[in-house]
Short mmCIF file of N, CA and C in Angstrom, two decimals:
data_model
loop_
_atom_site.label_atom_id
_atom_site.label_comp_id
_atom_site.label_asym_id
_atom_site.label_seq_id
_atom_site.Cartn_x
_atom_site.Cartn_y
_atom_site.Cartn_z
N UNK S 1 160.38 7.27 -44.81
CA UNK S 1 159.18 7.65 -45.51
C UNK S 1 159.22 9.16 -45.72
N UNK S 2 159.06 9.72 -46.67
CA UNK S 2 158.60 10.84 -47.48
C UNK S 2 157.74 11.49 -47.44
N UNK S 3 157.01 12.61 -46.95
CA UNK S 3 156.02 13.36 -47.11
C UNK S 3 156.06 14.39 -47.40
N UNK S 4 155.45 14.88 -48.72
CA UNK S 4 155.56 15.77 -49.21
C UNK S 4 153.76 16.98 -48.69
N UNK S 5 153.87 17.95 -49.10
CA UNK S 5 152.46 18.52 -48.33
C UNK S 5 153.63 20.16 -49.17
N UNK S 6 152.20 20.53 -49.57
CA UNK S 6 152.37 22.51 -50.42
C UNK S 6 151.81 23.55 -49.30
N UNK S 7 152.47 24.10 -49.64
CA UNK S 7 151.70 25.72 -48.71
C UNK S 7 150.70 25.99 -49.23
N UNK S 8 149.61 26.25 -48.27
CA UNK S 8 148.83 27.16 -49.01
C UNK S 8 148.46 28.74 -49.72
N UNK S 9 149.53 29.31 -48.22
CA UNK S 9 150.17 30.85 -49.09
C UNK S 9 150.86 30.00 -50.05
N UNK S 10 151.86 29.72 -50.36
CA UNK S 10 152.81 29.35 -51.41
C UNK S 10 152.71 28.21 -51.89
N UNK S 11 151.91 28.17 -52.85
CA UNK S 11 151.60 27.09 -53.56
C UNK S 11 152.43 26.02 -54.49
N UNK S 12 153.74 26.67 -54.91
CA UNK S 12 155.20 26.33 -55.32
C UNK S 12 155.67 25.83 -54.63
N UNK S 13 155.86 25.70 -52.65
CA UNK S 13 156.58 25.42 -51.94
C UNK S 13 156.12 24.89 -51.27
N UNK S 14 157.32 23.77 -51.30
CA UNK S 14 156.78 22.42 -50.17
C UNK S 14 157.28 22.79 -48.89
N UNK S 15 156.72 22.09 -48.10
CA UNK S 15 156.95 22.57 -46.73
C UNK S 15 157.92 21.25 -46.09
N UNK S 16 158.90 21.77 -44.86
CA UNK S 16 159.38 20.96 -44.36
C UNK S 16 158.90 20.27 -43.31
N UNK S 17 159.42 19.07 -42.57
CA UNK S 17 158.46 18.49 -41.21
C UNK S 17 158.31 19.30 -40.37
N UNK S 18 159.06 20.06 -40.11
CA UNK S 18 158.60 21.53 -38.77
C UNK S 18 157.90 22.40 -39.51
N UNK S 19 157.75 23.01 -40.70
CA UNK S 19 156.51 23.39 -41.04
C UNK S 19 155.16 23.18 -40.59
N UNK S 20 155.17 21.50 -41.08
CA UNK S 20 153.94 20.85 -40.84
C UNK S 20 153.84 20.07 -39.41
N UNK S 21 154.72 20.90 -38.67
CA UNK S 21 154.53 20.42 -36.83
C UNK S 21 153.86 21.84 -36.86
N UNK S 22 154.60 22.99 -37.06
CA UNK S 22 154.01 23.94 -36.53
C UNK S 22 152.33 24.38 -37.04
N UNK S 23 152.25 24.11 -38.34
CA UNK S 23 150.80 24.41 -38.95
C UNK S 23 150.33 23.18 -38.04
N UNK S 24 150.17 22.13 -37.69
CA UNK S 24 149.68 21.04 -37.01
C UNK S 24 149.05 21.87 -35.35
N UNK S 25 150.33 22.47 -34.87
CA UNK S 25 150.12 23.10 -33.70
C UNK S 25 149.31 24.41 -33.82
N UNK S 26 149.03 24.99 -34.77
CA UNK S 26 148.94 26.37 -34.64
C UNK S 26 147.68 25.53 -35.49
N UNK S 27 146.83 25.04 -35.94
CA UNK S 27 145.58 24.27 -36.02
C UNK S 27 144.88 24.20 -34.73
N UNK S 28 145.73 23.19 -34.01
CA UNK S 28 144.98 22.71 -32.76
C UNK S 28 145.10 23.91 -32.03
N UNK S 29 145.97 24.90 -31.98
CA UNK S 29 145.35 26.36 -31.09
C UNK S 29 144.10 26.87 -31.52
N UNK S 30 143.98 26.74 -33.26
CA UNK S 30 142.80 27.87 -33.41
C UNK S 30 141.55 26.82 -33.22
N UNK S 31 141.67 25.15 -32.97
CA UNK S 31 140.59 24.48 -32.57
C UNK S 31 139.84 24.66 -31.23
N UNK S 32 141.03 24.77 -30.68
CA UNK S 32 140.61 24.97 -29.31
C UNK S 32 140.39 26.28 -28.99
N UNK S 33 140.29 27.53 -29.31
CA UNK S 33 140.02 28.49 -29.57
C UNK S 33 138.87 28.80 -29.99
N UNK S 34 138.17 28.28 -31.06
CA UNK S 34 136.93 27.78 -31.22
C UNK S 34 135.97 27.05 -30.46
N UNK S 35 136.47 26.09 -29.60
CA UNK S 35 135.95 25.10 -28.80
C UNK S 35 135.56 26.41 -27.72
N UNK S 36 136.51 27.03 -27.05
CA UNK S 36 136.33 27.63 -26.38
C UNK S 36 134.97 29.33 -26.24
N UNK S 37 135.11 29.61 -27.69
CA UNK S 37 134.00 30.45 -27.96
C UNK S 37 132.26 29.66 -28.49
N UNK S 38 132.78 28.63 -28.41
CA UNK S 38 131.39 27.88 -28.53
C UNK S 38 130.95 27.82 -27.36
N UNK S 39 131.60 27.48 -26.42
CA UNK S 39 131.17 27.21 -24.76
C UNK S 39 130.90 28.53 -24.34
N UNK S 40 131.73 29.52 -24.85
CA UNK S 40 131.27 31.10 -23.92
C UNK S 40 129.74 31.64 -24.71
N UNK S 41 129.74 31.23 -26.09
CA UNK S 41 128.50 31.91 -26.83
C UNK S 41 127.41 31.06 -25.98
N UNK S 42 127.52 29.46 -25.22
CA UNK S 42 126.11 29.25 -24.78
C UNK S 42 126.03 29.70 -23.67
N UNK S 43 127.11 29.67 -22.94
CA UNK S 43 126.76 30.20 -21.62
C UNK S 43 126.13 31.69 -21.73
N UNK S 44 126.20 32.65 -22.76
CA UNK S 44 126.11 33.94 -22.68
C UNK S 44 124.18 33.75 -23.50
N UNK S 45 124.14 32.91 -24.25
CA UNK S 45 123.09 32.43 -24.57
C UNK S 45 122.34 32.04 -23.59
N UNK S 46 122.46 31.40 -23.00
CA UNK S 46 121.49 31.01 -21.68
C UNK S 46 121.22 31.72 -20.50
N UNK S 47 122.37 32.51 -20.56
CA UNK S 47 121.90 33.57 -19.78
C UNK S 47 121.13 34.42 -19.97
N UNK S 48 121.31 35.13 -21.25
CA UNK S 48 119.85 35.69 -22.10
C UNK S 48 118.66 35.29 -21.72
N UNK S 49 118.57 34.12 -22.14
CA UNK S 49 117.05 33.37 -21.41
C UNK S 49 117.00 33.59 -20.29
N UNK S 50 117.72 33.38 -19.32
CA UNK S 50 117.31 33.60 -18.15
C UNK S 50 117.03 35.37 -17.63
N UNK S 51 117.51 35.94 -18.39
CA UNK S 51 117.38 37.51 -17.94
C UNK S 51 115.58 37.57 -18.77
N UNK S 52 115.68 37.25 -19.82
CA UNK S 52 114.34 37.21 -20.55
C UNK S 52 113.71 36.77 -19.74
N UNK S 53 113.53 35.46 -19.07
CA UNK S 53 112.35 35.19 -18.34
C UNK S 53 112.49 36.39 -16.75
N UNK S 54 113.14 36.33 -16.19
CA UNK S 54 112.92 36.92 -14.76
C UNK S 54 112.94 38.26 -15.18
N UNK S 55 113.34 39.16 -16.25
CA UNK S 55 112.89 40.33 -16.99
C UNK S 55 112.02 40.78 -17.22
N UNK S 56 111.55 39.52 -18.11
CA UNK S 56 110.43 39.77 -18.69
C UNK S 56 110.57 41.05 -20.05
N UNK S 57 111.66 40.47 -20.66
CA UNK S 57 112.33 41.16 -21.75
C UNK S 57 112.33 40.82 -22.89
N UNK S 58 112.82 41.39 -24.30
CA UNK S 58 112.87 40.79 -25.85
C UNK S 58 114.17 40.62 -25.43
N UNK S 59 114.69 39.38 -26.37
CA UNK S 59 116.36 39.21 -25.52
C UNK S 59 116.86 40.05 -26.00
N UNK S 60 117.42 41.02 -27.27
CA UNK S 60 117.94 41.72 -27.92
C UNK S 60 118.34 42.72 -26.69
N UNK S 61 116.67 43.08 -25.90
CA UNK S 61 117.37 43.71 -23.89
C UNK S 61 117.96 43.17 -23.59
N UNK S 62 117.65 41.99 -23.06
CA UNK S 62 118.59 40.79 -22.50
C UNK S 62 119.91 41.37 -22.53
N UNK S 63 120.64 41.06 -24.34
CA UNK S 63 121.94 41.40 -23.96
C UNK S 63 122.42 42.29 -23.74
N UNK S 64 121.48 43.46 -23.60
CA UNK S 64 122.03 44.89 -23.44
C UNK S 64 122.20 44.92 -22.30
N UNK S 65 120.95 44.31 -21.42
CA UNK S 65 121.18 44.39 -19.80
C UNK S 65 122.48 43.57 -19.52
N UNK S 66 123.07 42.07 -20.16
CA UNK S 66 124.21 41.82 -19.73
C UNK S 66 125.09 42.62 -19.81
N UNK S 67 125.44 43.05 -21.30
CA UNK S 67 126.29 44.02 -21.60
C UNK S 67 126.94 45.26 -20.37
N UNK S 68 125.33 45.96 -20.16
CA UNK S 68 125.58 46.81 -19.32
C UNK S 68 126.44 46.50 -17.70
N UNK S 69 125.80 45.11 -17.13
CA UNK S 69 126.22 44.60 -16.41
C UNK S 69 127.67 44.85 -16.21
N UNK S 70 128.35 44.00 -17.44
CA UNK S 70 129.08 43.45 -17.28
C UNK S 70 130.30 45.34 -17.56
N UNK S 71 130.06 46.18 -18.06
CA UNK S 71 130.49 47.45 -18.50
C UNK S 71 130.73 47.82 -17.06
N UNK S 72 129.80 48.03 -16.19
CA UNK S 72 129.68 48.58 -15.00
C UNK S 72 130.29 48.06 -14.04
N UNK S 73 130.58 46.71 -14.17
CA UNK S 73 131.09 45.90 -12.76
C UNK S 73 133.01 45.77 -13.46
N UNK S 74 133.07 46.09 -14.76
CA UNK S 74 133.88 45.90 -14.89
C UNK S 74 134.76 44.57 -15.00
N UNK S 75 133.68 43.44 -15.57
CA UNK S 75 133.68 42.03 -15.65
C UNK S 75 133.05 41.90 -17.03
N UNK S 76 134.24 40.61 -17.60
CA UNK S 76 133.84 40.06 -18.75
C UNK S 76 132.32 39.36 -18.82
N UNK S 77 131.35 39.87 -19.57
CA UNK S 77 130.44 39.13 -20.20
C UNK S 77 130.05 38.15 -19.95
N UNK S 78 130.73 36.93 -20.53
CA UNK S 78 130.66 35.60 -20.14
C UNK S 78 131.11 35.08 -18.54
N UNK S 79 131.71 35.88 -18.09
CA UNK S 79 131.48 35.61 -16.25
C UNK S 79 130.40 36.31 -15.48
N UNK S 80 129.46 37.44 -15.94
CA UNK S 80 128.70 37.88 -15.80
C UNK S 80 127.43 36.58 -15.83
N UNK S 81 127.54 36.60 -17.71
CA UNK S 81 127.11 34.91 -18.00
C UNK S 81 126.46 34.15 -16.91
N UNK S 82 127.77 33.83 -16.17
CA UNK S 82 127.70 32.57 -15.54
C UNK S 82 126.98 32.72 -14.59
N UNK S 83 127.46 34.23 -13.57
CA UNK S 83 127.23 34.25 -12.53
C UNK S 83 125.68 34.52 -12.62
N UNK S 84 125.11 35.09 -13.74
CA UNK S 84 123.60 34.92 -13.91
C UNK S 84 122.90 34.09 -14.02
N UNK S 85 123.85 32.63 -14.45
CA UNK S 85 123.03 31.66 -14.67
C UNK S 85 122.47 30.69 -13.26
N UNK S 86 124.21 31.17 -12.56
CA UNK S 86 123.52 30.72 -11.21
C UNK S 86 122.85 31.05 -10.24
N UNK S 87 123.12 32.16 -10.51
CA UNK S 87 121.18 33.11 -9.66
C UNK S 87 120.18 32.75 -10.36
N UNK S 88 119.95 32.57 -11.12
CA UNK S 88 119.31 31.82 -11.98
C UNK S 88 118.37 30.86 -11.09
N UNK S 89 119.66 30.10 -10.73
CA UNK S 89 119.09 28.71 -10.60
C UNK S 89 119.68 28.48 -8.86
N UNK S 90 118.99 29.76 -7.84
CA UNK S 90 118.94 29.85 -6.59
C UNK S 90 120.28 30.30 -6.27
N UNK S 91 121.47 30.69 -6.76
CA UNK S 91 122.53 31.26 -6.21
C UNK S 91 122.14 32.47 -5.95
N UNK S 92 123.76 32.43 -5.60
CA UNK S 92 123.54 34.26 -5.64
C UNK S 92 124.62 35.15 -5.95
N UNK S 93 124.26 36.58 -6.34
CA UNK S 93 125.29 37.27 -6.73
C UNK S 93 125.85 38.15 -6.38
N UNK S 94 127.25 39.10 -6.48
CA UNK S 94 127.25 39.99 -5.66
C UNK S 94 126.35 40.63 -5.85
N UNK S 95 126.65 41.62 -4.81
CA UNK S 95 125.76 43.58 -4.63
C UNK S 95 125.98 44.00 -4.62
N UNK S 96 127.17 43.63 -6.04
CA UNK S 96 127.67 44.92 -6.92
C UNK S 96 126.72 44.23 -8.43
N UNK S 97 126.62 43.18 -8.56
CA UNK S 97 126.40 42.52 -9.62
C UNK S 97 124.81 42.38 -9.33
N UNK S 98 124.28 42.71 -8.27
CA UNK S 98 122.66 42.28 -8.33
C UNK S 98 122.28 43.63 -8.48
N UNK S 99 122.84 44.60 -7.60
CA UNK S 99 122.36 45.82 -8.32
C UNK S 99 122.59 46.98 -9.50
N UNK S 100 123.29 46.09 -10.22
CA UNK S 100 123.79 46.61 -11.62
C UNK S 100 122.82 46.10 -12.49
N UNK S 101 122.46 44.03 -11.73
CA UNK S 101 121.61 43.92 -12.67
C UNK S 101 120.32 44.46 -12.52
N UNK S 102 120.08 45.52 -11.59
CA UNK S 102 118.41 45.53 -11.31
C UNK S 102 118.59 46.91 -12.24
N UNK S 103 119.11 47.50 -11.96
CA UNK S 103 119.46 49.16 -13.04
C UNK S 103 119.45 48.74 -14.25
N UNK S 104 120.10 47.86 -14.62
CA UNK S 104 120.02 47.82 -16.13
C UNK S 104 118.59 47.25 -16.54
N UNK S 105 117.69 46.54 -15.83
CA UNK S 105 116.70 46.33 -15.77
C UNK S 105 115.62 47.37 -15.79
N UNK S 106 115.60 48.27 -14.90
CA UNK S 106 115.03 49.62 -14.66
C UNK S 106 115.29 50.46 -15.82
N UNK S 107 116.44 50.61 -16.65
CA UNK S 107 116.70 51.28 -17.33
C UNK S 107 115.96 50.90 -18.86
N UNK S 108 116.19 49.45 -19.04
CA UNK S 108 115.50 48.56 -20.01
C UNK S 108 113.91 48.79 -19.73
N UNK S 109 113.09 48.26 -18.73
CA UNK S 109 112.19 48.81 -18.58
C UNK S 109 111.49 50.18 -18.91
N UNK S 110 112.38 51.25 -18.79
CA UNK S 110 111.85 52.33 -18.77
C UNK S 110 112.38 52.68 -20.32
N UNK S 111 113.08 52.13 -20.99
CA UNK S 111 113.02 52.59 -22.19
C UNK S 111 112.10 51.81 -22.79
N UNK S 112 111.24 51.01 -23.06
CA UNK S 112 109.76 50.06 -23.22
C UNK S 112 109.02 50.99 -22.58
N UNK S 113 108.82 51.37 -21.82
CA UNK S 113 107.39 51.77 -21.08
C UNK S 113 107.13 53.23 -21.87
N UNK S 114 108.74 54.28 -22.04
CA UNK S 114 108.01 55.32 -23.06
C UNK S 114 108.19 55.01 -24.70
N UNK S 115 107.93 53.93 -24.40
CA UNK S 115 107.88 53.69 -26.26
C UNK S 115 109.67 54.05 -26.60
N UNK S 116 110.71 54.77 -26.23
CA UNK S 116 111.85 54.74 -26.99
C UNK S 116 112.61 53.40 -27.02
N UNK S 117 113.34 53.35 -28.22
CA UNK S 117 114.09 52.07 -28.79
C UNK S 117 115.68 52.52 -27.35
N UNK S 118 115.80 51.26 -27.59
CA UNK S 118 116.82 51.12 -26.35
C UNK S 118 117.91 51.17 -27.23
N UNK S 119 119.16 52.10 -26.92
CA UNK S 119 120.34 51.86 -27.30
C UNK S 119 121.89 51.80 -26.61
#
């Protein structure tokens, strides 16, 4: 059996079966690649909420306070994320990570309380 299939850079040229193994493979990388930033955007999403409520913040703080967090401890974001979500929900975190998050809190706070925009 025969299968023919065109490039899409090269629209003239047909591609051979290892072509279309490798575009096959190099698909399912950028799927799962995707899969994978869908799962980090909710976790980083829900953590938001949760800094919003025990904040008592606009989330737009929220992610600044993760941000900051995560700048200071020298930890990716989305493990920050996590580890917020499970203090969250009665864990706990370091005290390097609880008092980074209370500063960035303090700091958020106090840029609200004199009226300046947080940046």
């Amino acid at each position: 059996m025969v299968f023919f299939a065109m490039s899409r850079r090269h629209p003239l040229q047909l591609l051979s079966t290892t072509d279309l193994v490798l575009e096959h493979e190099r698909l399912h990388e950028e799927i799962d690649q995707l899969q994978r930033a869908l799962t980090s955007h909710a976790v980083i999403d829900q953590a938001i909420g949760a800094v919003v409520a025990f904040g008592r913040i606009p989330p737009d703080d929220a992610w600044r306070v993760l941000r900051e967090v995560s700048q200071h401890t020298n930890t990716k974001v989305r493990t920050v994320a996590e580890h917020v979500l499970k203090f969250a929900q009665g864990g706990a975190l370091s005290d390097t990570e609880l008092e980074e998050l209370r500063r960035a809190l303090d700091r958020c706070s106090a840029h609200v309380s004199t009226g300046r925009a947080h940046s």
